[in-house]
């Protein structure tokens, strides 16, 4: 443990120690996604206070605890292969009045990592669950992408299916989604995902690789260019990925007006088509009229 974490533990006790931490409660603790310094003071205090730490990988979590100077803490393995059974062991500890912290390998638990079934089982047994917020690759990538419009709407799609056909079908469904979409991907599948996103062509995507780590990289480019960008440098396919698919660009009223106008002209007289196109799209009627004349004249 470095001297900086020794002082951090003291600061954690000073900052968070006076708060109430009920017994018989599961504390869902966010851990860093790469940079140890992203640990919150409250997380440090809860991890010190907990009777045991349930975690995705006991070896990984023990290494984190040692780095923070939290030694001798009991750990309980709760991962995707044993979550249902391990949850019952946690529930029994909570019933005995223990405080249990749960941490996944990195970031906020129970989002794309294990933990959701554990939380559901704890709640079903009537015990309290308290989140201890912190690092999240999803919000970190969104904050650097500049892709969330006013109102803050986005869709978290997580990991797309591994099978090529199912992945392509998922991307086809996302192509009709007008909001920002957040995807996660592993290094061995990121090139396949890039190929699946290629049909979205000019739609922008921000690639966030190795967030908060030494070789962090955040780049924004067109979906149609993503495969080539990855192939330019072997380093670009390494690490964990968050991809932020930007919202679809809204059609300009004039462009949309002319598209609608062209369809109406095939069935209606010129003046009627212009009038309806203007009402439907809000495009200026005089511009639509000029466009209609050009279309009628074949220019």
CSV table of C-alpha atoms in Angstrom, one decimal:
chain,number,residue,atom,x,y,z
A,1,UNK,CA,0.0,0.0,0.0
A,2,UNK,CA,1.3,3.4,-0.9
A,3,UNK,CA,1.4,6.3,1.6
A,4,UNK,CA,-1.3,8.0,-0.4
A,5,UNK,CA,-3.8,5.2,0.3
A,6,UNK,CA,-2.9,5.2,4.0
A,7,UNK,CA,-4.0,8.8,4.1
A,8,UNK,CA,-7.0,7.9,2.0
A,9,UNK,CA,-8.2,5.4,4.5
A,10,UNK,CA,-8.0,8.0,7.3
A,11,UNK,CA,-9.8,10.5,5.0
A,12,UNK,CA,-12.5,7.9,4.3
A,13,UNK,CA,-13.1,7.4,8.0
A,14,UNK,CA,-13.3,11.2,8.6
A,15,UNK,CA,-15.6,11.8,5.6
A,16,UNK,CA,-17.9,8.8,5.8
A,17,UNK,CA,-17.5,7.4,9.3
A,18,UNK,CA,-20.2,9.5,10.9
A,19,UNK,CA,-22.9,8.2,8.4
A,20,UNK,CA,-25.3,5.4,9.3
A,21,UNK,CA,-24.5,1.9,7.9
A,22,UNK,CA,-27.3,-0.4,8.9
A,23,UNK,CA,-26.6,-4.1,9.7
A,24,UNK,CA,-28.1,-6.9,7.7
A,25,UNK,CA,-27.6,-4.8,4.5
A,26,UNK,CA,-26.0,-5.5,1.1
A,27,UNK,CA,-23.7,-2.7,0.0
A,28,UNK,CA,-23.2,-2.6,-3.8
A,29,UNK,CA,-19.8,-1.0,-4.2
A,30,UNK,CA,-18.5,0.4,-7.4
A,31,UNK,CA,-14.7,-0.2,-7.9
A,32,UNK,CA,-12.3,1.4,-10.4
A,33,UNK,CA,-12.4,0.5,-14.0
A,34,UNK,CA,-8.7,0.9,-14.3
A,35,UNK,CA,-7.3,3.7,-12.1
A,36,UNK,CA,-7.1,2.9,-8.4
A,37,UNK,CA,-7.4,6.6,-7.6
A,38,UNK,CA,-11.0,6.6,-8.8
A,39,UNK,CA,-12.0,4.8,-5.6
A,40,UNK,CA,-14.4,6.9,-3.6
A,41,UNK,CA,-13.8,7.6,0.1
A,42,UNK,CA,-17.2,6.1,1.0
A,43,UNK,CA,-16.3,2.9,-0.9
A,44,UNK,CA,-13.1,2.6,1.1
A,45,UNK,CA,-15.0,3.1,4.4
A,46,UNK,CA,-17.7,0.6,3.5
A,47,UNK,CA,-15.1,-2.0,2.4
A,48,UNK,CA,-13.3,-1.6,5.7
A,49,UNK,CA,-16.6,-1.8,7.7
A,50,UNK,CA,-18.1,-4.8,5.9
A,51,UNK,CA,-18.0,-8.2,7.6
A,52,UNK,CA,-17.3,-9.8,4.3
A,53,UNK,CA,-16.9,-8.8,0.6
A,54,UNK,CA,-18.8,-10.8,-2.0
A,55,UNK,CA,-17.1,-10.4,-5.3
A,56,UNK,CA,-16.8,-11.7,-8.9
A,57,UNK,CA,-13.2,-12.9,-8.6
A,58,UNK,CA,-11.8,-13.3,-5.1
A,59,UNK,CA,-8.2,-13.1,-6.3
A,60,UNK,CA,-8.8,-9.9,-8.1
A,61,UNK,CA,-10.7,-8.3,-5.2
A,62,UNK,CA,-8.1,-9.4,-2.6
A,63,UNK,CA,-5.5,-7.7,-4.7
A,64,UNK,CA,-7.6,-4.5,-4.7
A,65,UNK,CA,-8.1,-4.7,-1.0
A,66,UNK,CA,-4.4,-5.1,-0.4
A,67,UNK,CA,-3.6,-2.2,-2.6
A,68,UNK,CA,-5.9,0.0,-0.5
A,69,UNK,CA,-4.4,-1.4,2.7
A,70,UNK,CA,-7.5,-3.4,3.7
A,71,UNK,CA,-6.1,-6.7,4.9
A,72,UNK,CA,-7.6,-9.9,6.3
A,73,UNK,CA,-11.1,-9.3,4.8
A,74,UNK,CA,-13.3,-12.4,4.2
A,75,UNK,CA,-14.3,-12.7,0.5
A,76,UNK,CA,-17.1,-14.7,-1.0
A,77,UNK,CA,-17.1,-15.7,-4.6
A,78,UNK,CA,-20.3,-14.6,-6.4
A,79,UNK,CA,-20.0,-14.9,-10.2
A,80,UNK,CA,-22.1,-15.8,-13.2
A,81,UNK,CA,-21.6,-19.6,-12.7
A,82,UNK,CA,-22.7,-19.7,-9.0
A,83,UNK,CA,-24.7,-16.6,-8.5
A,84,UNK,CA,-28.0,-18.3,-7.6
A,85,UNK,CA,-26.4,-20.6,-5.0
A,86,UNK,CA,-24.0,-18.0,-3.6
A,87,UNK,CA,-26.8,-15.5,-3.2
A,88,UNK,CA,-28.4,-17.8,-0.6
A,89,UNK,CA,-25.2,-17.8,1.4
A,90,UNK,CA,-25.1,-14.0,1.4
A,91,UNK,CA,-28.8,-13.9,2.4
A,92,UNK,CA,-28.0,-16.1,5.4
A,93,UNK,CA,-25.2,-13.8,6.5
A,94,UNK,CA,-27.5,-10.8,6.2
A,95,UNK,CA,-30.1,-12.5,8.3
A,96,UNK,CA,-27.5,-12.9,10.9
A,97,UNK,CA,-27.0,-9.1,10.9
A,98,UNK,CA,-23.8,-8.9,8.9
A,99,UNK,CA,-22.9,-6.1,6.6
A,100,UNK,CA,-21.9,-7.5,3.2
A,101,UNK,CA,-20.3,-5.5,0.4
A,102,UNK,CA,-20.5,-6.7,-3.2
A,103,UNK,CA,-18.0,-5.7,-5.8
A,104,UNK,CA,-17.5,-6.9,-9.4
A,105,UNK,CA,-14.1,-6.9,-11.0
A,106,UNK,CA,-14.4,-3.3,-12.2
A,107,UNK,CA,-16.9,-0.5,-12.3
A,108,UNK,CA,-20.5,-0.6,-11.0
A,109,UNK,CA,-21.8,-4.1,-10.2
A,110,UNK,CA,-25.0,-5.6,-11.6
A,111,UNK,CA,-25.1,-3.6,-14.8
A,112,UNK,CA,-23.2,-5.7,-17.3
A,113,UNK,CA,-21.3,-7.7,-14.7
A,114,UNK,CA,-22.8,-10.3,-12.3
A,115,UNK,CA,-24.8,-9.0,-9.3
A,116,UNK,CA,-28.3,-8.5,-10.5
A,117,UNK,CA,-29.5,-11.9,-9.3
A,118,UNK,CA,-27.8,-11.4,-6.0
A,119,UNK,CA,-29.5,-8.1,-5.5
A,120,UNK,CA,-32.9,-9.6,-6.5
A,121,UNK,CA,-32.4,-12.5,-4.0
A,122,UNK,CA,-31.5,-10.1,-1.2
A,123,UNK,CA,-34.5,-7.9,-1.8
A,124,UNK,CA,-36.8,-10.9,-2.1
A,125,UNK,CA,-35.6,-12.0,1.3
A,126,UNK,CA,-36.5,-8.6,2.7
A,127,UNK,CA,-33.1,-7.2,3.3
A,128,UNK,CA,-31.9,-3.7,2.4
A,129,UNK,CA,-29.6,-2.9,-0.6
A,130,UNK,CA,-27.6,0.3,-0.5
A,131,UNK,CA,-25.6,1.4,-3.6
A,132,UNK,CA,-22.2,3.0,-3.1
A,133,UNK,CA,-21.7,4.8,-6.5
A,134,UNK,CA,-18.5,5.3,-8.3
A,135,UNK,CA,-16.7,4.5,-11.5
A,136,UNK,CA,-18.7,3.4,-14.6
A,137,UNK,CA,-17.4,2.8,-18.1
A,138,UNK,CA,-20.8,3.7,-19.5
A,139,UNK,CA,-21.0,7.2,-18.0
A,140,UNK,CA,-17.3,7.8,-18.5
A,141,UNK,CA,-17.6,7.1,-22.3
A,142,UNK,CA,-20.8,9.2,-22.6
A,143,UNK,CA,-19.2,12.1,-20.9
A,144,UNK,CA,-16.3,12.1,-23.4
A,145,UNK,CA,-18.4,11.4,-26.5
A,146,UNK,CA,-20.6,14.5,-26.5
A,147,UNK,CA,-23.3,12.4,-28.0
A,148,UNK,CA,-26.2,12.8,-25.6
A,149,UNK,CA,-28.6,15.4,-26.7
A,150,UNK,CA,-30.6,17.7,-24.4
A,151,UNK,CA,-32.8,15.6,-22.2
A,152,UNK,CA,-30.1,13.0,-21.6
A,153,UNK,CA,-31.8,10.1,-23.4
A,154,UNK,CA,-29.6,7.1,-24.3
A,155,UNK,CA,-30.0,3.4,-24.7
A,156,UNK,CA,-27.6,0.9,-22.9
A,157,UNK,CA,-27.4,-2.1,-25.2
A,158,UNK,CA,-24.4,-3.7,-23.5
A,159,UNK,CA,-22.7,-6.7,-25.3
A,160,UNK,CA,-24.4,-7.7,-28.6
A,161,UNK,CA,-24.8,-11.4,-29.4
A,162,UNK,CA,-21.6,-13.3,-30.2
A,163,UNK,CA,-23.1,-15.2,-33.2
A,164,UNK,CA,-22.7,-13.3,-36.4
A,165,UNK,CA,-26.3,-13.6,-37.6
A,166,UNK,CA,-27.8,-12.5,-34.2
A,167,UNK,CA,-25.3,-9.7,-33.9
A,168,UNK,CA,-26.2,-8.3,-37.4
A,169,UNK,CA,-29.9,-8.6,-36.6
A,170,UNK,CA,-29.3,-6.6,-33.3
A,171,UNK,CA,-27.4,-3.9,-35.3
A,172,UNK,CA,-30.2,-3.7,-37.8
A,173,UNK,CA,-32.6,-3.1,-35.0
A,174,UNK,CA,-30.3,-0.4,-33.5
A,175,UNK,CA,-30.1,1.3,-36.9
A,176,UNK,CA,-33.7,2.5,-36.4
A,177,UNK,CA,-33.0,3.7,-32.8
A,178,UNK,CA,-32.8,7.6,-33.0
A,179,UNK,CA,-31.2,8.0,-29.5
A,180,UNK,CA,-27.6,7.5,-28.4
A,181,UNK,CA,-26.7,3.8,-27.9
A,182,UNK,CA,-23.9,2.5,-25.6
A,183,UNK,CA,-22.3,-0.8,-26.5
A,184,UNK,CA,-19.7,-2.8,-24.7
A,185,UNK,CA,-17.2,-5.2,-26.4
A,186,UNK,CA,-14.3,-7.5,-25.6
A,187,UNK,CA,-11.0,-7.1,-27.6
A,188,UNK,CA,-11.3,-10.5,-29.4
A,189,UNK,CA,-14.8,-9.5,-30.8
A,190,UNK,CA,-14.4,-5.8,-31.5
A,191,UNK,CA,-13.4,-6.2,-35.2
A,192,UNK,CA,-16.5,-8.4,-35.8
A,193,UNK,CA,-18.6,-5.7,-34.1
A,194,UNK,CA,-17.0,-3.0,-36.4
A,195,UNK,CA,-17.9,-5.1,-39.5
A,196,UNK,CA,-21.5,-5.4,-38.2
A,197,UNK,CA,-21.7,-1.6,-37.7
A,198,UNK,CA,-20.3,-0.8,-41.2
A,199,UNK,CA,-23.8,-0.6,-42.8
A,200,UNK,CA,-24.6,2.4,-40.6
A,201,UNK,CA,-22.0,4.1,-42.7
A,202,UNK,CA,-21.9,7.8,-41.9
A,203,UNK,CA,-23.4,7.6,-38.4
A,204,UNK,CA,-20.8,8.7,-35.9
A,205,UNK,CA,-19.4,6.3,-33.2
A,206,UNK,CA,-17.1,7.2,-30.4
A,207,UNK,CA,-14.7,4.4,-29.5
A,208,UNK,CA,-13.5,4.5,-25.9
A,209,UNK,CA,-10.7,2.0,-25.3
A,210,UNK,CA,-8.9,1.2,-22.0
A,211,UNK,CA,-10.8,4.0,-20.1
A,212,UNK,CA,-8.9,5.5,-17.2
A,213,UNK,CA,-5.8,3.3,-17.9
A,214,UNK,CA,-2.3,4.2,-19.2
A,215,UNK,CA,-3.2,3.7,-22.8
A,216,UNK,CA,-6.7,5.2,-22.8
A,217,UNK,CA,-7.9,6.2,-26.2
A,218,UNK,CA,-11.1,8.0,-27.2
A,219,UNK,CA,-11.8,8.6,-30.9
A,220,UNK,CA,-14.9,9.6,-32.9
A,221,UNK,CA,-15.3,8.5,-36.5
A,222,UNK,CA,-17.9,7.2,-38.9
A,223,UNK,CA,-19.2,3.7,-38.5
A,224,UNK,CA,-18.1,2.9,-42.0
A,225,UNK,CA,-14.5,3.8,-41.2
A,226,UNK,CA,-14.3,1.8,-37.9
A,227,UNK,CA,-13.0,-1.5,-39.4
A,228,UNK,CA,-10.2,0.3,-41.3
A,229,UNK,CA,-9.3,2.4,-38.2
A,230,UNK,CA,-8.9,-0.7,-36.1
A,231,UNK,CA,-6.7,-2.4,-38.7
A,232,UNK,CA,-4.3,0.6,-38.9
A,233,UNK,CA,-2.7,-0.2,-35.6
A,234,UNK,CA,-2.7,-3.6,-33.8
A,235,UNK,CA,-2.8,-1.7,-30.5
A,236,UNK,CA,-6.3,-0.4,-31.3
A,237,UNK,CA,-7.8,-3.9,-30.9
A,238,UNK,CA,-6.4,-4.4,-27.3
A,239,UNK,CA,-8.2,-3.7,-24.1
A,240,UNK,CA,-11.8,-3.3,-23.1
A,241,UNK,CA,-14.1,-1.2,-25.3
A,242,UNK,CA,-17.1,1.0,-24.8
A,243,UNK,CA,-18.7,2.3,-28.1
A,244,UNK,CA,-21.1,5.2,-28.2
A,245,UNK,CA,-23.3,5.2,-31.2
A,246,UNK,CA,-24.3,8.8,-31.8
A,247,UNK,CA,-27.9,9.8,-32.5
A,248,UNK,CA,-29.1,9.7,-36.1
A,249,UNK,CA,-28.7,13.1,-37.7
A,250,UNK,CA,-32.1,14.7,-38.2
A,251,UNK,CA,-33.1,15.4,-41.8
A,252,UNK,CA,-33.1,19.1,-42.6
A,253,UNK,CA,-36.6,20.3,-43.3
A,254,UNK,CA,-35.7,21.3,-46.9
A,255,UNK,CA,-34.2,17.9,-47.7
A,256,UNK,CA,-37.1,16.1,-46.1
A,257,UNK,CA,-39.5,18.3,-47.9
A,258,UNK,CA,-38.0,17.6,-51.3
A,259,UNK,CA,-38.1,13.8,-50.5
A,260,UNK,CA,-41.7,14.0,-49.6
A,261,UNK,CA,-42.4,16.3,-52.6
A,262,UNK,CA,-40.9,13.8,-55.1
A,263,UNK,CA,-43.2,11.1,-53.8
A,264,UNK,CA,-46.3,13.3,-53.9
A,265,UNK,CA,-45.6,14.6,-57.4
A,266,UNK,CA,-45.8,11.0,-58.7
A,267,UNK,CA,-49.5,10.9,-57.7
A,268,UNK,CA,-50.8,14.5,-57.4
A,269,UNK,CA,-50.9,17.8,-59.4
A,270,UNK,CA,-47.9,20.2,-58.7
A,271,UNK,CA,-49.7,22.7,-56.6
A,272,UNK,CA,-51.4,20.1,-54.4
A,273,UNK,CA,-48.1,18.2,-54.0
A,274,UNK,CA,-46.3,21.4,-52.9
A,275,UNK,CA,-49.0,22.4,-50.5
A,276,UNK,CA,-49.1,18.9,-48.8
A,277,UNK,CA,-45.3,18.6,-48.7
A,278,UNK,CA,-45.0,22.0,-46.9
A,279,UNK,CA,-47.7,21.0,-44.4
A,280,UNK,CA,-46.1,17.6,-43.7
A,281,UNK,CA,-42.5,18.7,-43.4
A,282,UNK,CA,-42.6,22.4,-42.5
A,283,UNK,CA,-40.3,23.2,-45.4
A,284,UNK,CA,-40.8,26.6,-47.1
A,285,UNK,CA,-43.5,26.5,-49.7
A,286,UNK,CA,-41.7,28.7,-52.2
A,287,UNK,CA,-38.6,26.5,-52.1
A,288,UNK,CA,-40.7,23.4,-52.6
A,289,UNK,CA,-42.5,25.1,-55.5
A,290,UNK,CA,-39.2,25.9,-57.2
A,291,UNK,CA,-38.0,22.3,-56.6
A,292,UNK,CA,-41.3,20.9,-58.1
A,293,UNK,CA,-40.8,23.0,-61.2
A,294,UNK,CA,-37.3,21.6,-61.6
A,295,UNK,CA,-38.5,18.0,-61.1
A,296,UNK,CA,-41.3,18.5,-63.6
A,297,UNK,CA,-38.8,19.9,-66.2
A,298,UNK,CA,-36.5,17.0,-65.6
A,299,UNK,CA,-33.6,19.1,-64.3
